[in-house]
Amino acid sequence: MFRYYLGLGLYSLRRNPALTALMIVLIGAGVASSMITFAALRAITADPLPAKSAQLFVPQIDNFGPVNGTPDGEPPLMLSYIDTMALLRAHRAEREAALYPVRFSLVPAEVTHAPFTVQGYAVTGDTFAMFGVPFLYGSDWSKKDDTEGSNALVISRRLNEKIFDGVNSIGRTVRLDDHDYRVVGVANDWNPQPRFYANADIHDVSEVGEAPDFFLPFARAVNQQMTSRWGNFCPADDYSKDSDWPAMLQSECVWISFWVQLPTAAVVQRYREFLDGYAAEQQRVGRFHWAPNNRLHNLLPWLDYVHAVPEETHVSFLLALGLQLVCLVNTIGLLLAKFMRRRGEIGVRRALGASRRAIYAQFLTEAGMIGVVGGALGLPLTIFGVSSMGSFFEPRVARLVHVDVSLLGLTLLTAIVATVIAALYPTWRAAQVQPAWQLKAN
Amino acid sequence: MSIRPIFAALRKHKLAAGLLALEIAVACAILCNAVFLIRDRLAQMQVNTGIAENELVWFSADGTSGDAATPIVERNLAALKGLAEVKAVAVVKSLPLSNNDMNFNATMDAAGKVSTPNMQMLIGTSGYLQTLGLKLVAGHDFSADDYAGIDAWQPQSSSMMVTRALADRLWPGKSALGQGFYVDKKRYQVIGVVDHLVRGELRGIASEYVALCAARPSENLSSLYVLRVDPAARDRLVREGSDMLIRLNPDMLISQQGTYGELRSSYFASDRALAWLLGVICVALLVVTALGIAGLASFWVAQRRRQIGIRRAMGATRGDILRYFQIENFLIVSFGIALGMLLAYVLNVTLMKFYELPILPLYYLPIGAVVLWLLGQLAVLGPALRAAAVPPVVATRSV
């Protein structure tokens, strides 16, 4: 029977080629517009670390106070060195990561090569296990390297290919600025997007893109007085300490991203209490002149909190959905007109014994055919739109967006489902046709 | 011609007409908001930075460290100045719209009780006002003595300039000259007022809150070279300038370089992208709406061929038939617009949740209405003409 309906549908669609083409274009354009913007939204709101995100939290401690802080009373996004060290010493979380970005010029061993800039992070030892950084060669550095701040270095696969032609480079030396580092590990591709761990600068264009070139021990970077690429954020009283390193370490300037791994809700609650206790203690000893004002965000809420998703992405998705809605309403109108014009035909079929169900099946099949062809038109439109997204979306979003099978499948599915939904009412009307009345009228 | 029969006919097609009106309503809501967003973005992109934009070329390097920084940077500046068609050169702390600025809060009194709004501090080397092309509206330029050292990040010289916007904010109704504020107990005094200068990033009304100070090149002021050049020679000087810097300083890393136009254009990349995207959506929407109207109208015309024939046979002119379809379309579109105005506000409020956006100005609604009326009339014209061409003889034939 289905094949018969396909035949009937094909015949009917061919009888009005212009109208059929119009509906196909509407479906195709509508579904493509929403799929293109959906691809952007999906890319940018994807969980950067699906396996771990549920357990990763950012503690924030208000060490600025109501006078120096932001008008909305939110604590700084990063921690001061004092608080970082206190939290690391207390060690109340399963794992803790303190990190900040640094930049060097890398001087290649061959004198013929010009030095080039490399960007990476100074991190504490837990970071690798906590963020699930995979290793191609070697591993992370030892506990001793971590506490003493040795010259151990983990480099990215890309950097390893660039300076060591991709061979196992464990034990080799890399010269960064004026110091030699020994490679202890080569990280395999690890580049979660957006860079959630870049607390200060998730919006920054420079924080999206290639994987970090290297990681070095946090203690090393501090001992060597390496400044953060983000700069420091200091309350007004501490402006003068900004460029005096020892004074800066003792100041309230914030510059360190701090992350903790908390496996269960109970542990999260305990950590919250610990933070409040810590802040209350700081208030008691006179460092804070205000009540504890802490935050502990989980990774995904954190991305919301720092507005990691450019608002453009939401707005364009919403408006594209509107466009698809218009296309659908349009399709409903056209289908209604088309189906109602065939009252006579319906009347004859019903009089010859076709049930209402059969009418439903026939007309929904016809609509489904339009949906399939419309979706097929939507596919190249979607592919074209996504690949030319660089000119529509800003580069940082465009770089993340790609076409994959699931997107194409969704395009086709949306087109068919949307068309069938659009056809429901016209089909219902068609099924209501009274055969006797139609036969008499003709 | 009376509207009543048209209403009567429309009542027979309640649903199809209703759907068309709904479609117009959604289109109206989206169009108004999208155009509003586009204009909001375009307005931001028109911002006057206050500098001689089309004459500037810049190089952002890793900076020079140590005490030798002053002579090295001065030598670099002299060499850059020597290039053909270079009018002036300087090293500055940041450029407008470079997404990079040094922000601070000062206090209006020595005791530190009354604080200022957040401001940007721009520091530059000798002659940087001319290099950037800033316009003084009061006071005088820095003297040679003002180009002194920098402690931490604070210039030693106490002379500073402010933008007019900042002067109006800090000392409303008074002359800013001779006024001052304190940073960490040190007083800075205003010696001049600059017409316009935008910060490293736009911040609404605070976009031009900039204090300008002077300093000689040093470790803390050695990485951003700016050249004011003949506009025709910009691209050449980007190449020649970086070649010159690398030749003089083989270890120097120039991370970014270009004309100021490129910098400005990359600052607005996301705004431009959004404007384009919304523009495409608007055009698609107009086309889809027009196609929908034309499609449905054609269908109705085909459906009513017999009635049209009868009307024509009974004396209706071609003009009557044409006007019938035009008025019918006008009525449907009008219903749609009425509903669309409501929807436009609902969408506006929804968008405001995501977006820092003012409320939709009322005058968008009549403009949107006119556009949709015109679109409707244009779309219905083809089918209506075809209807008008139906000969009266059709009435005598059976369907």
PDB file of N, CA, C and O in Angstrom, chain B residues 211-247:
ATOM      1  N   ALA B 211      43.060  58.435  30.808  1.00  0.00           N
ATOM      2  CA  ALA B 211      44.037  59.416  31.264  1.00  0.00           C
ATOM      3  C   ALA B 211      45.317  59.160  30.480  1.00  0.00           C
ATOM      4  O   ALA B 211      45.709  58.006  30.300  1.00  0.00           O
ATOM      5  N   LEU B 212      45.927  60.228  29.975  1.00  0.00           N
ATOM      6  CA  LEU B 212      47.118  60.069  29.142  1.00  0.00           C
ATOM      7  C   LEU B 212      48.328  60.601  29.886  1.00  0.00           C
ATOM      8  O   LEU B 212      48.299  61.715  30.427  1.00  0.00           O
ATOM      9  N   CYS B 213      49.379  59.794  29.943  1.00  0.00           N
ATOM     10  CA  CYS B 213      50.602  60.213  30.611  1.00  0.00           C
ATOM     11  C   CYS B 213      51.775  60.067  29.662  1.00  0.00           C
ATOM     12  O   CYS B 213      51.664  59.453  28.603  1.00  0.00           O
ATOM     13  N   ALA B 214      52.902  60.633  30.080  1.00  0.00           N
ATOM     14  CA  ALA B 214      54.092  60.617  29.236  1.00  0.00           C
ATOM     15  C   ALA B 214      55.215  59.896  29.944  1.00  0.00           C
ATOM     16  O   ALA B 214      55.304  59.924  31.171  1.00  0.00           O
ATOM     17  N   ALA B 215      56.070  59.233  29.188  1.00  0.00           N
ATOM     18  CA  ALA B 215      57.249  58.589  29.766  1.00  0.00           C
ATOM     19  C   ALA B 215      58.250  58.345  28.651  1.00  0.00           C
ATOM     20  O   ALA B 215      57.886  58.293  27.476  1.00  0.00           O
ATOM     21  N   ARG B 216      59.505  58.191  29.038  1.00  0.00           N
ATOM     22  CA  ARG B 216      60.498  57.828  28.024  1.00  0.00           C
ATOM     23  C   ARG B 216      60.455  56.313  27.872  1.00  0.00           C
ATOM     24  O   ARG B 216      59.926  55.606  28.736  1.00  0.00           O
ATOM     25  N   PRO B 217      61.017  55.783  26.779  1.00  0.00           N
ATOM     26  CA  PRO B 217      61.006  54.330  26.606  1.00  0.00           C
ATOM     27  C   PRO B 217      61.734  53.662  27.759  1.00  0.00           C
ATOM     28  O   PRO B 217      62.692  54.218  28.291  1.00  0.00           O
ATOM     29  N   SER B 218      61.264  52.534  28.187  1.00  0.00           N
ATOM     30  CA  SER B 218      61.941  51.755  29.224  1.00  0.00           C
ATOM     31  C   SER B 218      61.436  50.331  29.110  1.00  0.00           C
ATOM     32  O   SER B 218      60.618  50.019  28.244  1.00  0.00           O
ATOM     33  N   GLU B 219      61.877  49.488  29.997  1.00  0.00           N
ATOM     34  CA  GLU B 219      61.456  48.092  30.003  1.00  0.00           C
ATOM     35  C   GLU B 219      59.929  47.977  29.935  1.00  0.00           C
ATOM     36  O   GLU B 219      59.379  47.126  29.243  1.00  0.00           O
ATOM     37  N   ASN B 220      59.249  48.873  30.684  1.00  0.00           N
ATOM     38  CA  ASN B 220      57.786  48.816  30.746  1.00  0.00           C
ATOM     39  C   ASN B 220      57.093  49.512  29.589  1.00  0.00           C
ATOM     40  O   ASN B 220      55.876  49.551  29.535  1.00  0.00           O
ATOM     41  N   LEU B 221      57.857  50.121  28.731  1.00  0.00           N
ATOM     42  CA  LEU B 221      57.251  50.850  27.612  1.00  0.00           C
ATOM     43  C   LEU B 221      58.142  50.620  26.409  1.00  0.00           C
ATOM     44  O   LEU B 221      58.920  51.474  26.014  1.00  0.00           O
ATOM     45  N   SER B 222      58.073  49.392  25.871  1.00  0.00           N
ATOM     46  CA  SER B 222      59.027  49.057  24.809  1.00  0.00           C
ATOM     47  C   SER B 222      58.445  48.094  23.788  1.00  0.00           C
ATOM     48  O   SER B 222      59.156  47.643  22.910  1.00  0.00           O
ATOM     49  N   SER B 223      57.155  47.768  23.894  1.00  0.00           N
ATOM     50  CA  SER B 223      56.725  46.698  22.987  1.00  0.00           C
ATOM     51  C   SER B 223      55.815  47.127  21.844  1.00  0.00           C
ATOM     52  O   SER B 223      55.747  46.441  20.842  1.00  0.00           O
ATOM     53  N   LEU B 224      55.093  48.240  21.989  1.00  0.00           N
ATOM     54  CA  LEU B 224      54.137  48.589  20.938  1.00  0.00           C
ATOM     55  C   LEU B 224      54.614  49.830  20.170  1.00  0.00           C
ATOM     56  O   LEU B 224      54.526  50.949  20.680  1.00  0.00           O
ATOM     57  N   TYR B 225      55.131  49.605  18.960  1.00  0.00           N
ATOM     58  CA  TYR B 225      55.622  50.702  18.128  1.00  0.00           C
ATOM     59  C   TYR B 225      54.502  51.169  17.205  1.00  0.00           C
ATOM     60  O   TYR B 225      53.826  50.343  16.591  1.00  0.00           O
ATOM     61  N   VAL B 226      54.324  52.500  17.138  1.00  0.00           N
ATOM     62  CA  VAL B 226      53.304  53.041  16.241  1.00  0.00           C
ATOM     63  C   VAL B 226      53.947  54.037  15.286  1.00  0.00           C
ATOM     64  O   VAL B 226      54.749  54.871  15.700  1.00  0.00           O
ATOM     65  N   LEU B 227      53.605  53.923  14.005  1.00  0.00           N
ATOM     66  CA  LEU B 227      54.145  54.834  12.993  1.00  0.00           C
ATOM     67  C   LEU B 227      52.987  55.595  12.358  1.00  0.00           C
ATOM     68  O   LEU B 227      51.968  54.993  12.020  1.00  0.00           O
ATOM     69  N   ARG B 228      53.159  56.906  12.210  1.00  0.00           N
ATOM     70  CA  ARG B 228      52.178  57.659  11.430  1.00  0.00           C
ATOM     71  C   ARG B 228      52.776  57.879  10.046  1.00  0.00           C
ATOM     72  O   ARG B 228      53.863  58.445   9.930  1.00  0.00           O
ATOM     73  N   VAL B 229      52.085  57.403   9.049  1.00  0.00           N
ATOM     74  CA  VAL B 229      52.683  57.358   7.717  1.00  0.00           C
ATOM     75  C   VAL B 229      51.713  57.895   6.674  1.00  0.00           C
ATOM     76  O   VAL B 229      50.534  58.102   6.951  1.00  0.00           O
ATOM     77  N   ASP B 230      52.228  58.072   5.475  1.00  0.00           N
ATOM     78  CA  ASP B 230      51.383  58.414   4.344  1.00  0.00           C
ATOM     79  C   ASP B 230      50.440  57.231   4.082  1.00  0.00           C
ATOM     80  O   ASP B 230      50.898  56.098   3.948  1.00  0.00           O
ATOM     81  N   PRO B 231      49.125  57.479   4.003  1.00  0.00           N
ATOM     82  CA  PRO B 231      48.191  56.348   3.849  1.00  0.00           C
ATOM     83  C   PRO B 231      48.546  55.439   2.680  1.00  0.00           C
ATOM     84  O   PRO B 231      48.360  54.220   2.766  1.00  0.00           O
ATOM     85  N   ALA B 232      49.072  56.002   1.594  1.00  0.00           N
ATOM     86  CA  ALA B 232      49.371  55.188   0.411  1.00  0.00           C
ATOM     87  C   ALA B 232      50.515  54.218   0.674  1.00  0.00           C
ATOM     88  O   ALA B 232      50.653  53.215  -0.017  1.00  0.00           O
ATOM     89  N   ALA B 233      51.344  54.516   1.686  1.00  0.00           N
ATOM     90  CA  ALA B 233      52.545  53.703   1.901  1.00  0.00           C
ATOM     91  C   ALA B 233      52.385  52.722   3.056  1.00  0.00           C
ATOM     92  O   ALA B 233      53.357  52.091   3.470  1.00  0.00           O
ATOM     93  N   ARG B 234      51.142  52.585   3.569  1.00  0.00           N
ATOM     94  CA  ARG B 234      50.945  51.783   4.785  1.00  0.00           C
ATOM     95  C   ARG B 234      51.443  50.352   4.648  1.00  0.00           C
ATOM     96  O   ARG B 234      52.241  49.878   5.455  1.00  0.00           O
ATOM     97  N   ASP B 235      50.977  49.661   3.598  1.00  0.00           N
ATOM     98  CA  ASP B 235      51.313  48.245   3.476  1.00  0.00           C
ATOM     99  C   ASP B 235      52.816  48.044   3.316  1.00  0.00           C
ATOM    100  O   ASP B 235      53.388  47.130   3.893  1.00  0.00           O
ATOM    101  N   ARG B 236      53.423  48.938   2.529  1.00  0.00           N
ATOM    102  CA  ARG B 236      54.865  48.831   2.342  1.00  0.00           C
ATOM    103  C   ARG B 236      55.577  49.018   3.676  1.00  0.00           C
ATOM    104  O   ARG B 236      56.510  48.292   4.013  1.00  0.00           O
ATOM    105  N   LEU B 237      55.100  49.990   4.472  1.00  0.00           N
ATOM    106  CA  LEU B 237      55.805  50.283   5.716  1.00  0.00           C
ATOM    107  C   LEU B 237      55.588  49.206   6.774  1.00  0.00           C
ATOM    108  O   LEU B 237      56.405  49.050   7.667  1.00  0.00           O
ATOM    109  N   VAL B 238      54.488  48.446   6.687  1.00  0.00           N
ATOM    110  CA  VAL B 238      54.339  47.318   7.610  1.00  0.00           C
ATOM    111  C   VAL B 238      55.490  46.345   7.374  1.00  0.00           C
ATOM    112  O   VAL B 238      56.125  45.855   8.304  1.00  0.00           O
ATOM    113  N   ARG B 239      55.773  46.076   6.088  1.00  0.00           N
ATOM    114  CA  ARG B 239      56.884  45.151   5.774  1.00  0.00           C
ATOM    115  C   ARG B 239      58.231  45.761   6.137  1.00  0.00           C
ATOM    116  O   ARG B 239      59.028  45.158   6.841  1.00  0.00           O
ATOM    117  N   GLU B 240      58.458  46.996   5.658  1.00  0.00           N
ATOM    118  CA  GLU B 240      59.771  47.597   5.868  1.00  0.00           C
ATOM    119  C   GLU B 240      60.048  47.825   7.351  1.00  0.00           C
ATOM    120  O   GLU B 240      61.171  47.656   7.812  1.00  0.00           O
ATOM    121  N   GLY B 241      59.014  48.226   8.082  1.00  0.00           N
ATOM    122  CA  GLY B 241      59.183  48.481   9.508  1.00  0.00           C
ATOM    123  C   GLY B 241      59.575  47.225  10.252  1.00  0.00           C
ATOM    124  O   GLY B 241      60.505  47.226  11.070  1.00  0.00           O
ATOM    125  N   SER B 242      58.895  46.108   9.971  1.00  0.00           N
ATOM    126  CA  SER B 242      59.234  44.892  10.717  1.00  0.00           C
ATOM    127  C   SER B 242      60.600  44.377  10.282  1.00  0.00           C
ATOM    128  O   SER B 242      61.377  43.900  11.116  1.00  0.00           O
ATOM    129  N   ASP B 243      60.923  44.518   8.985  1.00  0.00           N
ATOM    130  CA  ASP B 243      62.268  44.120   8.549  1.00  0.00           C
ATOM    131  C   ASP B 243      63.327  44.924   9.305  1.00  0.00           C
ATOM    132  O   ASP B 243      64.332  44.379   9.768  1.00  0.00           O
ATOM    133  N   MET B 244      63.073  46.206   9.421  1.00  0.00           N
ATOM    134  CA  MET B 244      64.018  47.086  10.096  1.00  0.00           C
ATOM    135  C   MET B 244      64.187  46.677  11.558  1.00  0.00           C
ATOM    136  O   MET B 244      65.303  46.558  12.059  1.00  0.00           O
ATOM    137  N   LEU B 245      63.076  46.433  12.237  1.00  0.00           N
ATOM    138  CA  LEU B 245      63.153  46.063  13.657  1.00  0.00           C
ATOM    139  C   LEU B 245      63.911  44.743  13.835  1.00  0.00           C
ATOM    140  O   LEU B 245      64.728  44.600  14.741  1.00  0.00           O
ATOM    141  N   ILE B 246      63.634  43.774  12.965  1.00  0.00           N
ATOM    142  CA  ILE B 246      64.309  42.483  13.088  1.00  0.00           C
ATOM    143  C   ILE B 246      65.797  42.629  12.778  1.00  0.00           C
ATOM    144  O   ILE B 246      66.648  42.010  13.422  1.00  0.00           O
ATOM    145  N   ARG B 247      66.128  43.486  11.789  1.00  0.00           N
ATOM    146  CA  ARG B 247      67.544  43.657  11.448  1.00  0.00           C
ATOM    147  C   ARG B 247      68.288  44.268  12.628  1.00  0.00           C
ATOM    148  O   ARG B 247      69.387  43.844  12.976  1.00  0.00           O
TER     149      ARG B 247
END
